[in-house]
Short mmCIF file of C-alpha atoms in Angstrom, two decimals:
data_model
loop_
_atom_site.label_atom_id
_atom_site.label_comp_id
_atom_site.label_asym_id
_atom_site.label_seq_id
_atom_site.Cartn_x
_atom_site.Cartn_y
_atom_site.Cartn_z
CA GLN Y 1 -16.98 5.97 0.53
CA VAL Y 2 -13.46 6.11 -0.81
CA GLN Y 3 -12.35 5.25 -4.33
CA LEU Y 4 -8.75 4.13 -4.91
CA VAL Y 5 -6.86 3.93 -8.19
CA GLU Y 6 -3.33 2.51 -8.36
CA SER Y 7 -0.73 3.23 -11.01
CA GLY Y 8 2.98 2.79 -11.58
CA GLY Y 9 3.38 -0.96 -11.88
CA GLY Y 10 5.52 -2.61 -14.51
CA SER Y 11 8.45 -4.89 -15.13
CA VAL Y 12 11.88 -4.04 -13.80
CA GLN Y 13 15.16 -5.92 -13.48
CA ALA Y 14 16.29 -7.21 -10.13
CA GLY Y 15 17.91 -4.42 -8.16
CA GLY Y 16 15.83 -1.78 -9.89
CA SER Y 17 13.19 0.62 -8.57
CA LEU Y 18 9.53 1.39 -9.09
CA LYS Y 19 7.20 3.90 -7.48
CA LEU Y 20 3.54 3.01 -7.09
CA SER Y 21 0.86 5.63 -6.63
CA CYS Y 22 -2.66 5.33 -5.28
CA ALA Y 23 -5.02 8.24 -5.89
CA ALA Y 24 -7.88 8.49 -3.43
CA SER Y 25 -11.18 10.27 -3.91
CA GLY Y 26 -14.43 10.50 -2.00
CA SER Y 27 -14.47 10.85 1.79
CA THR Y 28 -10.79 11.71 2.02
CA HIS Y 29 -11.46 14.31 4.73
CA LYS Y 30 -11.94 11.50 7.22
CA ARG Y 31 -9.01 9.78 8.96
CA HIS Y 32 -7.96 6.50 7.39
CA CYS Y 33 -5.30 3.90 7.64
CA MET Y 34 -3.89 3.38 4.17
CA ALA Y 35 -2.05 0.25 3.22
CA TRP Y 36 -0.27 -1.54 0.41
CA PHE Y 37 -0.90 -5.26 0.06
CA ARG Y 38 0.39 -7.71 -2.52
CA GLN Y 39 -0.84 -11.04 -3.76
CA ASN Y 40 0.23 -13.87 -6.02
CA PRO Y 41 -2.14 -16.46 -7.49
CA GLY Y 42 -3.15 -19.06 -4.94
CA LYS Y 43 -1.56 -17.18 -2.06
CA ALA Y 44 -2.95 -15.01 0.70
CA ARG Y 45 -2.86 -11.26 0.40
CA GLU Y 46 0.24 -9.99 2.22
CA ARG Y 47 0.51 -6.63 3.96
CA VAL Y 48 3.47 -4.66 2.62
CA ALA Y 49 3.19 -1.29 4.39
CA THR Y 50 0.74 0.91 6.27
CA ILE Y 51 0.41 4.60 7.09
CA TYR Y 52 -2.16 6.75 8.89
CA THR Y 53 -3.55 9.87 7.23
CA GLY Y 54 -3.47 11.68 10.57
CA GLY Y 55 0.27 11.09 10.92
CA GLY Y 56 2.27 8.03 11.98
CA GLY Y 57 1.19 4.44 11.66
CA ILE Y 58 4.10 3.57 9.37
CA ALA Y 59 4.92 -0.12 9.41
CA TYR Y 60 6.47 -2.57 6.96
CA ALA Y 61 6.55 -6.28 6.37
CA ASN Y 62 9.93 -7.70 7.37
CA SER Y 63 10.48 -8.83 3.79
CA VAL Y 64 10.51 -5.24 2.48
CA LYS Y 65 11.94 -3.33 5.43
CA GLY Y 66 14.87 -1.17 4.38
CA ARG Y 67 13.97 -1.42 0.68
CA PHE Y 68 10.44 0.02 0.43
CA THR Y 69 9.19 3.41 1.63
CA VAL Y 70 5.54 4.31 2.11
CA SER Y 71 4.47 7.95 2.04
CA LEU Y 72 1.36 10.08 1.81
CA ASP Y 73 0.65 13.43 0.18
CA ASN Y 74 -2.52 14.57 1.92
CA ALA Y 75 -2.79 17.66 -0.29
CA LYS Y 76 -2.99 15.41 -3.35
CA ASN Y 77 -4.87 12.58 -1.58
CA THR Y 78 -2.24 10.21 -2.91
CA LEU Y 79 -0.48 7.26 -1.32
CA TYR Y 80 2.93 6.16 -2.61
CA LEU Y 81 5.16 3.13 -2.35
CA GLN Y 82 8.78 3.65 -3.36
CA MET Y 83 10.30 0.24 -4.06
CA ASP Y 84 14.07 0.00 -4.30
CA GLY Y 85 16.33 -3.03 -4.53
CA LEU Y 86 13.56 -5.06 -6.09
CA LYS Y 87 13.85 -8.84 -6.00
CA PRO Y 88 12.08 -11.57 -8.01
CA GLU Y 89 10.11 -12.48 -4.87
CA ASP Y 90 8.56 -8.99 -4.94
CA THR Y 91 6.65 -10.00 -8.07
CA ALA Y 92 2.92 -9.71 -7.34
CA VAL Y 93 -0.20 -7.69 -7.91
CA TYR Y 94 -0.03 -4.71 -5.57
CA PHE Y 95 -3.21 -3.27 -4.09
CA CYS Y 96 -3.80 -0.14 -2.08
CA ALA Y 97 -6.46 -0.25 0.60
CA ALA Y 98 -8.08 2.03 3.15
CA VAL Y 99 -10.14 1.77 6.29
CA GLU Y 100 -11.72 4.64 8.22
CA ILE Y 101 -10.28 5.07 11.72
CA LEU Y 102 -12.73 6.31 14.34
CA SER Y 103 -10.33 5.97 17.30
CA TRP Y 104 -6.60 6.04 16.59
CA GLY Y 105 -4.46 3.61 18.58
CA ASP Y 106 -0.97 4.20 17.09
CA LEU Y 107 -1.08 1.15 14.82
CA CYS Y 108 -2.80 0.50 11.55
CA PRO Y 109 -4.46 -2.91 11.30
CA PRO Y 110 -2.28 -5.47 9.55
CA SER Y 111 -5.04 -7.78 8.33
CA SER Y 112 -6.48 -7.37 4.85
CA SER Y 113 -9.93 -8.36 6.15
CA THR Y 114 -10.08 -5.12 8.15
CA TYR Y 115 -9.75 -2.87 5.11
CA THR Y 116 -12.95 -1.61 3.55
CA TYR Y 117 -11.83 0.04 0.35
CA TRP Y 118 -9.59 -1.45 -2.32
CA GLY Y 119 -8.06 -0.41 -5.59
CA GLN Y 120 -8.03 -2.61 -8.68
CA GLY Y 121 -4.37 -3.60 -8.31
CA THR Y 122 -1.26 -3.04 -10.39
CA GLN Y 123 1.18 -5.74 -11.53
CA VAL Y 124 4.81 -5.58 -10.51
CA THR Y 125 7.13 -8.08 -12.18
CA VAL Y 126 10.78 -8.63 -11.34
CA PRO Y 127 12.13 -11.39 -13.61
CA SER Y 128 14.57 -13.85 -12.09
#
């Protein structure tokens, strides 16, 4: 079992920056893919970025590539998402998620349905 708690959301002007954090607890000694997803009402949950706790596995949605940076502090069991150059279309509830990896294959799964553990979400608003 893994428990995830996000923080760091808020409202920021277009072009600004925010850094989201996701503190993990529980079975953090196991290898996991960690991911950030985002969702707006009535829309599907969209993968934003992924990273593997064993190293590698970093991938981004095309819509955020070059603006967002995912990172992991294994000592603190904390996942981060640095968001720069924010745009109104980045407005969403952001969720962190995790899935245990038993056999690493160089890529974290992109589909939200694969992830077992979820945080409660944090709102990011970029007014137009």
